[in-house]
Amino acid sequence: MIAAPWDKVPPHEQLFVLVTGANSGVGLGICERLIDDFLATRPLSAHLILIPTTRSVRKSRETIFHLKQHLAQTATTSSALRSRAGPDYHPDDTTARVHLLSGLLPVLTWPSFKLARPGAVLNQRPVRSDLVPNESPDNPLAVASAYDTKPSSPVLGEVFCANVFGHYVLAHELLPLLSRESADLSPGRVVWTSSIEPLARHFRLDDFQGVETEGPYESSKRLTDVLALTSHLPSTRRISEKYFTPEEEETAQRLPVRPSFYLTHPGVVASNLFPVPFPFILFYAYKFALYLARWLGSPWHPVTWYGGAVAPVWLALQDDETLQELDAKKIKWGSAASVTGRAEVKKTEVEGWGWEGAVEDRESLARDPATGVLRKVVGRHPQARDLTPDQIVDFEELGCKVWAEMERLRRQWEEFLEIRGGSTAQANGKA
């Protein structure tokens, strides 16, 4: 077997990052910014192994090609890299430290989810050949029926699956890679991407998957907020402990240190997903409106994908000591920007949780030591109300119920797909 290019590099100088939805939008911006910030901040001997995942072979190739071009441009034009390396700097030495691996994850983001209608459930139609890396009879996606309406088939909301559940299951399956032998080692990190939009009213427990609501996207993002912000709490540990434990008993005993969940959002960025004729006209008008909002003082308009990536990349690269000092798992970190476009990472208020899971009144907010756009009151939702202790209790109770339902769904789908039983396909066309 051929050795990997980073095999001789010490483990503490290897950084593995998997990014979902990496072919466009904020996902692509995360990959670009991760390359740039890694090269700017990590030792010149460190290696980045970046795994951008997409839904098709074609998109994977296009993404890798684009990122290689971006890497080459950074290595060639960065004056900071040249100054760090000295007079003997050569761009090839830099590009040799970034390794781009491709991956396909069709089970997370089905092709139509970005324009999913309210009430949509997972479309189990036959899957295009370029979306499934292995169309053997053992692959449940390869034998999906047109619309599986059998009573035995669990309902799975389309946006819920794409934004939350697919990634939730993926992170559990990756526990052997994310868990650690000792607390002395840097723990694995799962960085969730939410949105600036969701409020408490967007999510209902009796419509957990957002199938009945007219805002399934906002519902899934509010669910993401609750799931991530309560993942570390003692009140949810009894429920979440099984999720954070690798399935193989030997692996669980060998790797007892669980990964950490972190929460981010990209702010407001320009999207070209306009299902109308001549979308480029609407796109540029929309983009100008976003810039105008920023010029008028909004901190939540990075506008570009690259700008929207600053918060998740910061969490991926920040050292453990800083994250622990900030108690970063308790905070929703947002990508922000100053009036001049300077990228910032800003704490974001979450309804029912506040900024850090603690009550802060007007007087404490007035004493906020942050400056400029980083002050908590800057960009606060106009309908926001001061947090009460009872609301925090309610939020934690909601977190327990959310974790319980997510675990129930995970076990249900593992049983339905017979994942733990060794067979993942059904002869009658179930998926």
Coordinates of C-alpha atoms in Angstrom, one line a residue:
M1 CA 0.0 0.0 0.0
I2 CA 1.3 3.5 -0.9
A3 CA 1.9 5.7 2.1
A4 CA -0.1 8.9 2.4
P5 CA 1.9 12.1 1.8
W6 CA 1.4 13.1 5.4
D7 CA 2.3 9.8 7.0
K8 CA 5.7 11.0 8.3
V9 CA 4.2 14.2 9.7
P10 CA 3.6 14.2 13.5
P11 CA -0.1 13.7 14.4
H12 CA -0.3 17.1 16.1
E13 CA 0.7 18.7 12.8
Q14 CA -2.1 16.9 10.8
L15 CA -5.5 18.5 10.5
F16 CA -8.3 16.5 8.9
V17 CA -11.5 18.5 8.0
L18 CA -14.6 17.1 6.2
V19 CA -16.9 19.7 4.8
T20 CA -20.4 18.8 3.5
G21 CA -22.1 20.7 0.7
A22 CA -18.8 21.9 -0.5
N23 CA -19.5 22.5 -4.2
S24 CA -21.0 26.0 -3.8
G25 CA -22.2 28.6 -1.4
V26 CA -20.9 28.8 2.2
G27 CA -19.6 25.2 2.0
L28 CA -17.2 26.2 -0.8
G29 CA -16.3 29.4 1.0
I30 CA -15.4 27.4 4.1
C31 CA -13.0 25.3 2.0
E32 CA -11.4 28.4 0.5
R33 CA -11.0 30.2 3.8
L34 CA -9.9 27.1 5.6
I35 CA -7.0 26.8 3.1
D36 CA -6.0 30.4 3.5
D37 CA -6.3 30.6 7.3
F38 CA -4.6 27.3 7.8
L39 CA -1.6 28.4 5.8
A40 CA -1.5 31.8 7.5
T41 CA -1.7 30.5 11.1
R42 CA -0.3 27.0 11.4
P43 CA 3.4 26.0 11.4
L44 CA 5.1 25.7 8.0
S45 CA 5.5 22.0 8.6
A46 CA 1.8 21.4 9.3
H47 CA -0.5 19.5 6.8
L48 CA -4.1 20.1 6.0
I49 CA -6.1 17.1 4.7
L50 CA -9.4 18.6 3.4
I51 CA -12.3 16.4 2.3
P52 CA -14.9 18.5 0.5
T53 CA -18.0 16.3 0.0
T54 CA -20.6 16.8 -2.8
R55 CA -23.6 15.0 -4.2
S56 CA -22.1 13.8 -7.5
V57 CA -18.9 12.8 -9.2
R58 CA -19.1 15.8 -11.5
K59 CA -19.5 18.3 -8.7
S60 CA -16.7 16.6 -6.8
R61 CA -14.3 17.0 -9.7
E62 CA -15.3 20.6 -10.2
T63 CA -14.9 21.4 -6.6
I64 CA -11.4 19.8 -6.4
F65 CA -10.4 21.6 -9.5
H66 CA -11.6 25.0 -8.2
L67 CA -9.9 24.5 -4.8
K68 CA -6.6 23.5 -6.5
Q69 CA -6.7 26.7 -8.4
H70 CA -7.5 28.7 -5.2
L71 CA -4.6 26.9 -3.4
A72 CA -2.2 27.7 -6.2
Q73 CA -3.2 31.3 -6.2
T74 CA -2.8 31.7 -2.5
A75 CA 0.6 30.0 -2.5
T76 CA 1.8 32.2 -5.3
T77 CA 0.5 35.6 -4.3
S78 CA 0.5 35.6 -0.5
S79 CA 3.1 38.0 0.8
A80 CA 2.5 36.7 4.4
L81 CA 3.5 33.2 3.4
R82 CA 6.6 34.6 1.7
S83 CA 7.6 36.6 4.7
R84 CA 7.1 33.6 7.1
A85 CA 9.2 31.2 5.0
G86 CA 12.0 33.7 4.2
P87 CA 14.0 34.1 1.0
D88 CA 13.9 30.4 0.1
Y89 CA 10.1 30.3 -0.2
H90 CA 8.7 28.3 -3.1
P91 CA 4.9 27.9 -3.8
D92 CA 5.3 24.2 -4.4
D93 CA 6.3 23.7 -0.8
T94 CA 3.0 25.3 0.3
T95 CA 0.8 23.4 -2.1
A96 CA 2.4 20.1 -1.0
R97 CA 1.1 20.7 2.6
V98 CA -2.6 20.8 1.5
H99 CA -4.2 17.6 0.4
L100 CA -7.6 17.6 -1.3
L101 CA -9.6 14.4 -1.1
S102 CA -13.0 14.0 -2.8
G103 CA -16.1 12.4 -1.2
L104 CA -19.7 11.8 -2.1
L105 CA -22.5 12.1 0.5
P106 CA -25.8 11.8 -1.3
V107 CA -27.6 10.6 1.7
L108 CA -27.2 14.0 3.4
T109 CA -28.4 16.4 0.7
W110 CA -30.8 15.1 -1.8
P111 CA -30.9 17.0 -5.1
S112 CA -34.1 18.9 -4.6
F113 CA -33.8 19.8 -0.9
K114 CA -32.7 23.4 -1.5
L115 CA -36.0 24.3 -3.2
A116 CA -38.1 21.8 -1.1
R117 CA -41.7 22.8 -0.7
P118 CA -43.3 22.9 2.7
G119 CA -44.5 19.4 3.7
A120 CA -42.0 17.6 1.5
V121 CA -40.9 14.2 2.7
L122 CA -37.8 12.4 1.5
N123 CA -38.2 11.6 -2.2
Q124 CA -37.3 8.0 -2.5
R125 CA -37.3 7.9 -6.3
P126 CA -34.6 6.0 -8.2
V127 CA -31.3 7.8 -7.7
R128 CA -29.2 9.1 -10.6
S129 CA -26.1 7.0 -11.3
D130 CA -23.8 9.9 -10.7
L131 CA -25.1 10.4 -7.1
V132 CA -24.4 7.0 -5.8
P133 CA -20.8 5.8 -5.7
N134 CA -21.8 2.1 -5.6
E135 CA -25.0 0.9 -7.1
S136 CA -24.7 -2.7 -5.9
P137 CA -27.8 -4.5 -4.6
D138 CA -26.4 -3.9 -1.1
N139 CA -26.8 -0.1 -1.5
P140 CA -30.2 1.0 -0.2
L141 CA -30.1 4.2 -2.3
A142 CA -29.7 2.1 -5.5
V143 CA -33.0 0.3 -5.0
A144 CA -35.2 3.2 -3.8
S145 CA -38.8 3.1 -4.9
A146 CA -40.6 6.0 -6.6
Y147 CA -42.6 7.1 -3.5
D148 CA -42.5 4.6 -0.7
T149 CA -45.9 4.9 1.0
K150 CA -45.8 1.5 2.8
P151 CA -47.0 1.9 6.4
S152 CA -43.8 0.3 7.6
S153 CA -41.7 3.1 6.0
P154 CA -40.8 5.8 8.5
V155 CA -41.6 9.4 7.3
L156 CA -38.5 11.5 6.9
G157 CA -38.9 15.2 6.2
E158 CA -36.8 16.3 3.2
V159 CA -35.3 19.5 4.7
F160 CA -35.0 17.9 8.1
C161 CA -32.9 15.1 6.6
A162 CA -30.7 17.4 4.6
N163 CA -30.0 20.0 7.3
V164 CA -30.0 18.0 10.5
F165 CA -30.7 14.3 10.5
G166 CA -28.2 13.2 7.8
H167 CA -25.4 15.0 9.5
Y168 CA -26.4 13.8 12.9
V169 CA -26.2 10.2 11.7
L170 CA -22.9 10.8 9.9
A171 CA -21.2 12.3 13.0
H172 CA -22.2 9.2 15.0
E173 CA -20.8 6.9 12.4
L174 CA -17.5 8.9 12.4
L175 CA -17.1 8.5 16.1
P176 CA -14.1 6.1 15.8
L177 CA -12.3 9.0 14.0
L178 CA -13.6 11.8 16.2
S179 CA -13.2 10.2 19.6
R180 CA -9.9 10.3 21.5
E181 CA -7.9 7.9 23.8
S182 CA -7.1 10.6 26.3
A183 CA -8.2 14.1 27.4
D184 CA -4.6 15.2 26.8
L185 CA -5.3 14.9 23.0
S186 CA -7.2 17.6 21.1
P187 CA -10.8 16.4 20.9
G188 CA -12.6 16.0 17.6
R189 CA -15.0 18.8 16.6
V190 CA -18.3 18.8 14.9
V191 CA -19.2 22.3 13.7
W192 CA -22.9 22.8 12.9
T193 CA -24.0 25.5 10.5
S194 CA -27.3 27.1 11.5
S195 CA -28.8 30.4 10.4
I196 CA -29.4 33.8 11.8
E197 CA -33.1 33.4 11.1
P198 CA -34.7 30.9 13.5
L199 CA -36.8 31.9 16.4
A200 CA -38.6 29.8 19.0
R201 CA -41.8 29.9 17.1
H202 CA -40.3 28.2 14.1
F203 CA -40.0 24.8 15.8
R204 CA -42.7 22.6 17.3
L205 CA -42.1 19.3 19.0
D206 CA -45.4 18.0 17.5
D207 CA -44.0 18.7 14.1
F208 CA -40.5 17.7 14.8
Q209 CA -39.4 17.2 11.2
G210 CA -41.0 20.4 9.9
V211 CA -43.4 18.5 7.6
E212 CA -46.5 20.6 8.4
T213 CA -44.9 24.0 8.7
E214 CA -44.5 26.5 5.9
G215 CA -41.0 27.2 7.1
P216 CA -39.2 23.8 7.1
Y217 CA -35.8 25.5 6.7
E218 CA -36.2 27.7 9.8
S219 CA -37.6 24.7 11.7
S220 CA -34.6 22.6 11.0
K221 CA -32.2 25.5 11.9
R222 CA -34.0 26.1 15.3
L223 CA -33.7 22.4 15.9
T224 CA -29.9 22.6 15.1
D225 CA -29.6 25.4 17.6
V226 CA -31.2 23.5 20.4
L227 CA -29.4 20.2 19.6
A228 CA -25.9 21.8 19.5
L229 CA -26.2 24.2 22.4
T230 CA -27.5 21.5 24.8
S231 CA -25.1 18.8 23.7
H232 CA -22.7 19.5 26.6
L233 CA -25.2 19.9 29.4
P234 CA -25.4 17.5 32.3
S235 CA -29.2 17.4 31.8
T236 CA -28.9 15.9 28.3
R237 CA -25.9 13.6 29.0
R238 CA -28.1 10.7 30.1
I239 CA -29.8 10.8 26.7
S240 CA -26.8 11.8 24.5
E241 CA -24.3 9.4 26.1
K242 CA -25.3 6.6 23.8
Y243 CA -25.0 8.8 20.7
F244 CA -21.4 9.9 21.6
T245 CA -20.3 6.3 22.3
P246 CA -18.9 4.3 19.3
E247 CA -20.9 1.2 18.4
E248 CA -18.0 -1.3 18.7
E249 CA -17.4 -2.0 22.4
E250 CA -13.7 -2.4 22.0
T251 CA -13.5 1.0 20.2
A252 CA -15.7 2.6 22.9
Q253 CA -13.4 1.4 25.6
R254 CA -10.2 2.5 23.7
L255 CA -11.6 5.9 22.8
P256 CA -13.6 7.2 25.8
V257 CA -13.2 11.0 25.1
R258 CA -16.1 12.2 23.1
P259 CA -16.0 15.0 20.4
S260 CA -17.5 18.4 20.9
F261 CA -20.4 20.1 19.2
Y262 CA -20.1 23.7 18.2
L263 CA -22.6 26.0 16.6
T264 CA -22.2 28.7 13.9
H265 CA -24.1 30.6 11.3
P266 CA -22.8 32.4 8.2
G267 CA -24.8 35.6 8.6
V268 CA -26.6 36.8 5.4
V269 CA -24.8 35.9 2.2
A270 CA -25.8 36.4 -1.4
S271 CA -27.3 33.2 -2.9
N272 CA -28.0 32.6 -6.6
L273 CA -30.8 30.1 -5.9
F274 CA -33.5 32.0 -7.6
P275 CA -36.0 29.8 -9.4
V276 CA -37.0 32.5 -11.9
P277 CA -36.1 33.5 -15.4
F278 CA -33.0 35.7 -15.7
P279 CA -31.9 35.0 -12.1
F280 CA -28.7 37.0 -12.5
I281 CA -30.6 40.2 -12.6
L282 CA -32.4 39.4 -9.3
F283 CA -29.1 38.1 -7.8
Y284 CA -27.2 41.4 -8.4
A285 CA -30.1 43.5 -7.1
Y286 CA -30.2 41.2 -4.0
K287 CA -26.5 41.5 -3.5
F288 CA -26.6 45.3 -3.7
A289 CA -29.4 45.3 -1.1
L290 CA -27.1 43.2 1.2
Y291 CA -24.2 45.6 0.9
L292 CA -26.6 48.5 1.5
A293 CA -27.8 46.8 4.8
R294 CA -24.1 46.5 5.9
W295 CA -23.3 50.1 5.0
L296 CA -26.3 51.1 7.1
G297 CA -24.8 49.4 10.1
S298 CA -25.9 45.7 10.1
P299 CA -23.2 43.4 11.4
W300 CA -24.8 40.3 10.0
H301 CA -24.2 40.9 6.3
P302 CA -20.8 39.4 5.2
V303 CA -22.5 39.1 1.8
T304 CA -19.9 36.8 0.2
W305 CA -19.5 33.1 0.7
Y306 CA -15.9 33.6 1.8
G307 CA -17.1 36.2 4.4
G308 CA -19.8 33.9 5.7
A309 CA -17.2 31.2 6.3
V310 CA -15.2 33.1 8.9
A311 CA -17.0 31.7 12.0
P312 CA -16.9 27.9 11.2
V313 CA -13.3 28.2 10.0
W314 CA -12.3 30.1 13.2
L315 CA -13.9 27.3 15.3
A316 CA -12.1 24.6 13.2
L317 CA -8.6 26.2 13.6
Q318 CA -8.8 27.8 17.1
D319 CA -6.7 26.1 19.8
D320 CA -8.4 24.1 22.5
E321 CA -7.3 26.4 25.3
T322 CA -9.0 29.4 23.8
L323 CA -12.2 27.5 23.1
Q324 CA -12.3 26.3 26.7
E325 CA -11.6 29.7 28.1
L326 CA -14.5 31.1 26.0
D327 CA -16.7 28.2 26.9
A328 CA -17.3 28.1 23.2
K329 CA -19.8 25.2 23.2
K330 CA -22.3 27.4 25.0
I331 CA -22.3 30.0 22.2
K332 CA -23.7 30.4 18.7
W333 CA -20.9 31.9 16.8
G334 CA -21.9 34.1 13.8
S335 CA -20.0 35.3 10.8
A336 CA -20.2 39.1 10.9
A337 CA -18.6 42.1 9.1
S338 CA -17.9 45.7 9.8
V339 CA -19.1 48.5 7.6
T340 CA -15.8 48.3 5.7
G341 CA -16.2 44.6 5.3
R342 CA -13.7 43.4 7.9
A343 CA -14.6 39.8 8.8
E344 CA -15.5 39.2 12.5
V345 CA -16.7 36.3 14.6
K346 CA -19.5 37.5 16.8
K347 CA -21.6 35.9 19.6
T348 CA -25.3 35.5 18.5
E349 CA -28.3 35.7 20.7
V350 CA -30.6 32.6 20.7
E351 CA -34.2 33.0 21.9
G352 CA -34.6 31.2 25.2
W353 CA -30.8 30.8 25.6
G354 CA -29.4 34.3 25.3
W355 CA -25.8 34.7 24.2
E356 CA -24.1 32.3 26.6
G357 CA -26.8 30.4 28.4
A358 CA -26.9 33.0 31.2
V359 CA -29.3 35.8 32.1
E360 CA -28.1 39.3 31.1
D361 CA -30.2 42.4 31.8
R362 CA -29.8 45.8 30.2
E363 CA -27.2 46.9 32.7
S364 CA -25.0 43.9 32.1
L365 CA -25.3 44.4 28.4
A366 CA -24.3 48.1 28.8
R367 CA -21.1 46.8 30.5
D368 CA -20.2 44.6 27.6
P369 CA -16.4 44.9 27.1
A370 CA -16.6 44.2 23.4
T371 CA -16.3 47.1 20.9
G372 CA -17.7 48.0 17.6
V373 CA -19.8 45.4 15.8
L374 CA -18.8 42.8 18.4
R375 CA -21.0 44.4 21.1
K376 CA -23.9 42.1 21.9
V377 CA -26.5 44.8 21.4
V378 CA -25.3 45.6 17.9
G379 CA -27.4 43.8 15.4
R380 CA -29.8 42.4 18.1
H381 CA -33.2 41.3 16.8
P382 CA -35.7 44.2 17.2
Q383 CA -38.2 41.9 18.8
A384 CA -35.7 40.3 21.3
R385 CA -36.6 40.3 25.0
D386 CA -34.4 40.0 28.0
L387 CA -33.8 36.4 29.1
T388 CA -35.3 35.0 32.3
P389 CA -34.1 32.1 34.4
D390 CA -37.3 30.2 33.6
Q391 CA -36.6 30.5 29.9
I392 CA -33.2 28.8 30.3
V393 CA -34.8 26.0 32.2
D394 CA -37.4 25.6 29.4
F395 CA -34.6 25.6 26.8
E396 CA -32.7 22.8 28.7
E397 CA -36.0 20.8 29.0
L398 CA -36.5 21.3 25.2
G399 CA -33.0 20.1 24.6
C400 CA -33.7 16.9 26.5
K401 CA -36.8 16.2 24.4
V402 CA -34.9 17.0 21.2
W403 CA -32.1 14.7 22.0
A404 CA -34.5 11.9 23.0
E405 CA -36.4 12.2 19.7
M406 CA -33.2 12.4 17.6
E407 CA -31.9 9.2 19.2
R408 CA -35.3 7.5 18.7
L409 CA -35.2 8.4 15.0
R410 CA -31.6 7.2 14.7
R411 CA -32.3 3.9 16.2
Q412 CA -35.5 3.6 14.1
W413 CA -33.6 4.1 10.9
E414 CA -30.8 1.9 11.8
E415 CA -33.3 -0.9 12.5
F416 CA -35.3 -0.1 9.3
L417 CA -32.1 -0.2 7.1
E418 CA -30.7 -3.1 9.2
I419 CA -27.4 -1.2 9.5
R420 CA -26.3 -3.0 12.6
G421 CA -27.5 -6.3 11.3
G422 CA -25.1 -6.5 8.4
S423 CA -27.6 -6.0 5.6
T424 CA -28.6 -2.5 4.4
A425 CA -30.9 -3.4 1.5
Q426 CA -34.5 -4.5 1.2
A427 CA -35.6 -6.7 -1.6
N428 CA -39.0 -5.0 -1.7
G429 CA -37.5 -1.6 -2.6
K430 CA -37.4 0.0 0.8
A431 CA -34.7 2.6 1.4

